[in-house]
Amino acid sequence: MNYVELIGYLASILVAISLTMSKILRLRIINLIGAATFSVYGFLLGAYPIFFVNSFIVCINIYYLIKMFRNRDVFDILNAKSNREYLNRFYEHYQKDIKHYFPNFVEEDLDKYKSIFILRNMRPVNLVVFNEQSDGIVEILLDYTILEYRDFLNGEYLFSLFKKNETNENQLVTKSNSKEHIKYLKKLGFVKNDGGLYVKKI
């Protein structure tokens, strides 16, 4: 096997991996790299149809990536309880996935505590259930985001909602036993305290 064949195999693997991505941004980036690698493969092989087609795919991916980075998402919030019918349907639809990441959350908590939807370009993508305590501590009981929007932008927007001013420092606290969720919390700056809670000062 020579180096040209290795480039061809690498290109095939990258394109295949890109098709497994649920997030469009990752799909575009990996697919771009795969198509660029295929272009090099086609050029070295002298297979110019492969070279031109994949060069065109590279251009398409670059176009849409530029468009995605230029058009920033618009965030807003919606009181979930005032839209109870949709809240019930949302919870029922994503209940299995919610239980995977938040096994201790129960449906009754939707009635006991405050809940909001984070809207992203007017689409409800994140359900947050929380308890605002009098000492400036906000306990996050549920912070569930649908699969397509699992990045750090929702979390950053959530922090901005709870941040008051420079003299009032709030704390967000939450519990977690999910490895995926704990990894997410740590990337957002949460630190585990002696009581087993994950804490972030805002």
mmCIF file of C-alpha atoms in Angstrom:
data_model
loop_
_atom_site.group_PDB
_atom_site.id
_atom_site.type_symbol
_atom_site.label_atom_id
_atom_site.label_comp_id
_atom_site.label_asym_id
_atom_site.label_seq_id
_atom_site.Cartn_x
_atom_site.Cartn_y
_atom_site.Cartn_z
ATOM 1 C CA MET A 1 0.000 0.000 0.000
ATOM 2 C CA ASN A 2 1.496 3.359 -1.052
ATOM 3 C CA TYR A 3 0.914 6.814 0.420
ATOM 4 C CA VAL A 4 -1.696 7.727 -2.234
ATOM 5 C CA GLU A 5 -3.883 4.799 -1.184
ATOM 6 C CA LEU A 6 -3.476 5.836 2.450
ATOM 7 C CA ILE A 7 -4.745 9.316 1.560
ATOM 8 C CA GLY A 8 -7.752 7.730 -0.159
ATOM 9 C CA TYR A 9 -8.558 5.591 2.884
ATOM 10 C CA LEU A 10 -8.174 8.589 5.197
ATOM 11 C CA ALA A 11 -10.518 10.645 3.029
ATOM 12 C CA SER A 12 -13.119 7.849 3.042
ATOM 13 C CA ILE A 13 -12.931 7.537 6.832
ATOM 14 C CA LEU A 14 -13.322 11.293 7.353
ATOM 15 C CA VAL A 15 -16.365 11.522 5.077
ATOM 16 C CA ALA A 16 -17.910 8.488 6.804
ATOM 17 C CA ILE A 17 -17.300 10.031 10.247
ATOM 18 C CA SER A 18 -18.838 13.330 9.144
ATOM 19 C CA LEU A 19 -22.100 11.556 8.303
ATOM 20 C CA THR A 20 -22.385 10.283 11.892
ATOM 21 C CA MET A 21 -22.327 13.812 13.338
ATOM 22 C CA SER A 22 -25.625 15.044 14.769
ATOM 23 C CA LYS A 23 -24.396 18.647 14.961
ATOM 24 C CA ILE A 24 -24.356 20.434 11.626
ATOM 25 C CA LEU A 25 -21.250 22.476 12.451
ATOM 26 C CA ARG A 26 -19.137 19.395 13.152
ATOM 27 C CA LEU A 27 -20.567 17.632 10.108
ATOM 28 C CA ARG A 28 -19.597 20.548 7.853
ATOM 29 C CA ILE A 29 -16.069 20.872 9.262
ATOM 30 C CA ILE A 30 -15.219 17.151 9.123
ATOM 31 C CA ASN A 31 -16.867 16.752 5.727
ATOM 32 C CA LEU A 32 -14.830 19.700 4.436
ATOM 33 C CA ILE A 33 -11.587 18.087 5.616
ATOM 34 C CA GLY A 34 -12.653 14.754 4.105
ATOM 35 C CA ALA A 35 -13.574 16.331 0.759
ATOM 36 C CA ALA A 36 -10.288 18.280 0.689
ATOM 37 C CA THR A 37 -8.387 15.052 1.349
ATOM 38 C CA PHE A 38 -10.335 13.357 -1.458
ATOM 39 C CA SER A 39 -9.385 16.232 -3.763
ATOM 40 C CA VAL A 40 -5.708 15.662 -3.016
ATOM 41 C CA TYR A 41 -6.205 11.931 -3.554
ATOM 42 C CA GLY A 42 -7.901 12.501 -6.929
ATOM 43 C CA PHE A 43 -5.210 14.933 -8.055
ATOM 44 C CA LEU A 44 -2.332 12.603 -7.109
ATOM 45 C CA LEU A 45 -4.100 9.691 -8.778
ATOM 46 C CA GLY A 46 -4.788 11.693 -11.908
ATOM 47 C CA ALA A 47 -8.519 11.040 -11.429
ATOM 48 C CA TYR A 48 -9.664 14.567 -12.194
ATOM 49 C CA PRO A 49 -13.433 13.910 -11.861
ATOM 50 C CA ILE A 50 -12.759 12.964 -8.205
ATOM 51 C CA PHE A 51 -10.608 16.076 -7.806
ATOM 52 C CA PHE A 52 -13.159 18.509 -9.286
ATOM 53 C CA VAL A 53 -16.248 17.056 -7.579
ATOM 54 C CA ASN A 54 -14.630 17.085 -4.137
ATOM 55 C CA SER A 55 -13.179 20.553 -4.688
ATOM 56 C CA PHE A 56 -16.742 21.686 -5.375
ATOM 57 C CA ILE A 57 -17.899 20.017 -2.130
ATOM 58 C CA VAL A 58 -15.126 21.859 -0.265
ATOM 59 C CA CYS A 59 -16.422 25.172 -1.649
ATOM 60 C CA ILE A 60 -20.001 24.320 -0.636
ATOM 61 C CA ASN A 61 -18.905 23.498 2.921
ATOM 62 C CA ILE A 62 -16.863 26.707 3.181
ATOM 63 C CA TYR A 63 -19.856 28.738 1.966
ATOM 64 C CA TYR A 64 -22.215 27.285 4.575
ATOM 65 C CA LEU A 65 -19.636 27.508 7.386
ATOM 66 C CA ILE A 66 -19.126 31.223 6.661
ATOM 67 C CA LYS A 67 -22.904 31.653 6.631
ATOM 68 C CA MET A 68 -23.240 29.829 9.964
ATOM 69 C CA PHE A 69 -20.557 31.942 11.655
ATOM 70 C CA ARG A 70 -21.951 35.214 10.297
ATOM 71 C CA ASN A 71 -25.546 34.511 11.323
ATOM 72 C CA ARG A 72 -25.381 34.412 15.099
ATOM 73 C CA ASP A 73 -28.137 32.653 17.008
ATOM 74 C CA VAL A 74 -30.745 34.829 18.699
ATOM 75 C CA PHE A 75 -31.587 33.743 22.250
ATOM 76 C CA ASP A 76 -34.691 34.399 24.303
ATOM 77 C CA ILE A 77 -36.642 32.765 27.114
ATOM 78 C CA LEU A 78 -40.192 31.533 27.496
ATOM 79 C CA ASN A 79 -42.008 30.794 30.741
ATOM 80 C CA ALA A 80 -42.579 27.054 30.507
ATOM 81 C CA LYS A 81 -45.450 26.908 33.001
ATOM 82 C CA SER A 82 -47.483 29.461 31.093
ATOM 83 C CA ASN A 83 -47.209 27.088 28.129
ATOM 84 C CA ARG A 84 -48.089 23.993 30.093
ATOM 85 C CA GLU A 85 -49.466 21.921 27.230
ATOM 86 C CA TYR A 86 -46.247 22.310 25.252
ATOM 87 C CA LEU A 87 -44.166 21.730 28.408
ATOM 88 C CA ASN A 88 -45.949 18.408 28.990
ATOM 89 C CA ARG A 89 -45.447 17.337 25.394
ATOM 90 C CA PHE A 90 -41.785 18.369 25.421
ATOM 91 C CA TYR A 91 -41.120 16.439 28.629
ATOM 92 C CA GLU A 92 -43.002 13.376 27.400
ATOM 93 C CA HIS A 93 -41.157 13.392 24.069
ATOM 94 C CA TYR A 94 -37.670 13.681 25.611
ATOM 95 C CA GLN A 95 -38.379 11.845 28.869
ATOM 96 C CA LYS A 96 -36.146 8.869 28.125
ATOM 97 C CA ASP A 97 -33.167 11.069 27.282
ATOM 98 C CA ILE A 98 -33.866 13.334 30.265
ATOM 99 C CA LYS A 99 -33.818 10.310 32.585
ATOM 100 C CA HIS A 100 -30.473 9.267 31.122
ATOM 101 C CA TYR A 101 -28.787 12.542 32.073
ATOM 102 C CA PHE A 102 -30.959 13.482 35.073
ATOM 103 C CA PRO A 103 -32.062 10.189 36.673
ATOM 104 C CA ASN A 104 -33.159 11.870 39.920
ATOM 105 C CA PHE A 105 -35.458 14.378 38.242
ATOM 106 C CA VAL A 106 -39.170 13.622 38.588
ATOM 107 C CA GLU A 107 -42.071 15.067 36.632
ATOM 108 C CA GLU A 108 -43.589 16.538 39.809
ATOM 109 C CA ASP A 109 -40.672 18.981 39.959
ATOM 110 C CA LEU A 110 -42.151 20.742 36.932
ATOM 111 C CA ASP A 111 -44.953 21.918 39.227
ATOM 112 C CA LYS A 112 -42.855 22.593 42.330
ATOM 113 C CA TYR A 113 -40.161 24.801 40.808
ATOM 114 C CA LYS A 114 -39.669 27.520 38.218
ATOM 115 C CA SER A 115 -39.094 26.399 34.652
ATOM 116 C CA ILE A 116 -38.137 28.161 31.451
ATOM 117 C CA PHE A 117 -37.467 27.277 27.845
ATOM 118 C CA ILE A 118 -34.378 28.782 26.272
ATOM 119 C CA LEU A 119 -35.326 29.736 22.732
ATOM 120 C CA ARG A 120 -32.717 29.686 20.015
ATOM 121 C CA ASN A 121 -33.908 31.412 16.870
ATOM 122 C CA MET A 122 -37.407 31.021 18.332
ATOM 123 C CA ARG A 123 -37.022 27.253 18.736
ATOM 124 C CA PRO A 124 -37.361 25.793 22.265
ATOM 125 C CA VAL A 125 -34.087 23.876 22.574
ATOM 126 C CA ASN A 126 -33.374 23.876 26.296
ATOM 127 C CA LEU A 127 -35.595 23.202 29.332
ATOM 128 C CA VAL A 128 -34.309 24.566 32.644
ATOM 129 C CA VAL A 129 -35.973 23.825 35.988
ATOM 130 C CA PHE A 130 -34.515 25.698 38.958
ATOM 131 C CA ASN A 131 -35.052 26.824 42.532
ATOM 132 C CA GLU A 132 -34.010 30.387 43.400
ATOM 133 C CA GLN A 133 -33.006 30.466 47.054
ATOM 134 C CA SER A 134 -32.935 33.607 49.202
ATOM 135 C CA ASP A 135 -29.175 33.501 49.797
ATOM 136 C CA GLY A 136 -28.310 34.071 46.137
ATOM 137 C CA ILE A 137 -27.972 30.383 45.368
ATOM 138 C CA VAL A 138 -29.782 29.037 42.311
ATOM 139 C CA GLU A 139 -30.243 25.275 42.355
ATOM 140 C CA ILE A 140 -30.447 23.823 38.850
ATOM 141 C CA LEU A 141 -32.605 20.699 38.952
ATOM 142 C CA LEU A 142 -32.803 20.180 35.201
ATOM 143 C CA ASP A 143 -30.844 21.702 32.342
ATOM 144 C CA TYR A 144 -31.806 19.568 29.356
ATOM 145 C CA THR A 145 -30.848 20.503 25.805
ATOM 146 C CA ILE A 146 -32.044 18.684 22.703
ATOM 147 C CA LEU A 147 -29.325 16.820 20.821
ATOM 148 C CA GLU A 148 -28.841 19.205 17.886
ATOM 149 C CA TYR A 149 -28.007 22.170 20.138
ATOM 150 C CA ARG A 150 -25.652 20.667 22.710
ATOM 151 C CA ASP A 151 -22.912 23.244 22.738
ATOM 152 C CA PHE A 152 -21.850 25.791 25.356
ATOM 153 C CA LEU A 153 -23.882 28.705 24.019
ATOM 154 C CA ASN A 154 -27.045 27.702 25.907
ATOM 155 C CA GLY A 155 -25.111 27.498 29.177
ATOM 156 C CA GLU A 156 -23.474 30.874 28.630
ATOM 157 C CA TYR A 157 -26.856 32.440 27.936
ATOM 158 C CA LEU A 158 -28.265 30.818 31.073
ATOM 159 C CA PHE A 159 -25.458 32.349 33.161
ATOM 160 C CA SER A 160 -26.309 35.790 31.801
ATOM 161 C CA LEU A 161 -29.918 35.373 32.972
ATOM 162 C CA PHE A 162 -28.924 34.729 36.574
ATOM 163 C CA LYS A 163 -26.096 37.226 36.786
ATOM 164 C CA LYS A 164 -27.326 40.354 38.533
ATOM 165 C CA ASN A 165 -24.589 42.905 39.043
ATOM 166 C CA GLU A 166 -21.004 43.237 40.183
ATOM 167 C CA THR A 167 -21.895 43.511 43.865
ATOM 168 C CA ASN A 168 -24.291 40.569 44.000
ATOM 169 C CA GLU A 169 -22.487 37.343 43.247
ATOM 170 C CA ASN A 170 -24.787 34.414 42.653
ATOM 171 C CA GLN A 171 -23.953 30.752 42.745
ATOM 172 C CA LEU A 172 -25.367 28.076 40.495
ATOM 173 C CA VAL A 173 -25.401 24.643 42.106
ATOM 174 C CA THR A 174 -26.420 21.279 40.726
ATOM 175 C CA LYS A 175 -26.026 17.555 41.317
ATOM 176 C CA SER A 176 -24.973 15.024 38.713
ATOM 177 C CA ASN A 177 -24.084 11.350 38.428
ATOM 178 C CA SER A 178 -23.883 11.312 34.646
ATOM 179 C CA LYS A 179 -20.357 11.216 33.211
ATOM 180 C CA GLU A 180 -21.447 13.122 30.107
ATOM 181 C CA HIS A 181 -23.187 15.807 32.144
ATOM 182 C CA ILE A 182 -20.281 16.131 34.597
ATOM 183 C CA LYS A 183 -17.899 16.615 31.659
ATOM 184 C CA TYR A 184 -20.201 19.354 30.345
ATOM 185 C CA LEU A 185 -20.390 21.042 33.760
ATOM 186 C CA LYS A 186 -16.619 21.081 34.170
ATOM 187 C CA LYS A 187 -16.145 22.644 30.739
ATOM 188 C CA LEU A 188 -18.569 25.382 31.779
ATOM 189 C CA GLY A 189 -16.519 26.095 34.902
ATOM 190 C CA PHE A 190 -18.434 24.200 37.583
ATOM 191 C CA VAL A 191 -16.342 22.891 40.477
ATOM 192 C CA LYS A 192 -17.286 20.010 42.757
ATOM 193 C CA ASN A 193 -17.421 20.996 46.424
ATOM 194 C CA ASP A 194 -17.020 18.882 49.565
ATOM 195 C CA GLY A 195 -20.751 18.205 49.634
ATOM 196 C CA GLY A 196 -20.727 16.595 46.186
ATOM 197 C CA LEU A 197 -22.432 19.552 44.502
ATOM 198 C CA TYR A 198 -21.136 21.195 41.338
ATOM 199 C CA VAL A 199 -20.873 24.947 41.920
ATOM 200 C CA LYS A 200 -20.273 27.919 39.638
ATOM 201 C CA LYS A 201 -20.047 31.526 40.782
ATOM 202 C CA ILE A 202 -21.594 34.057 38.419
#
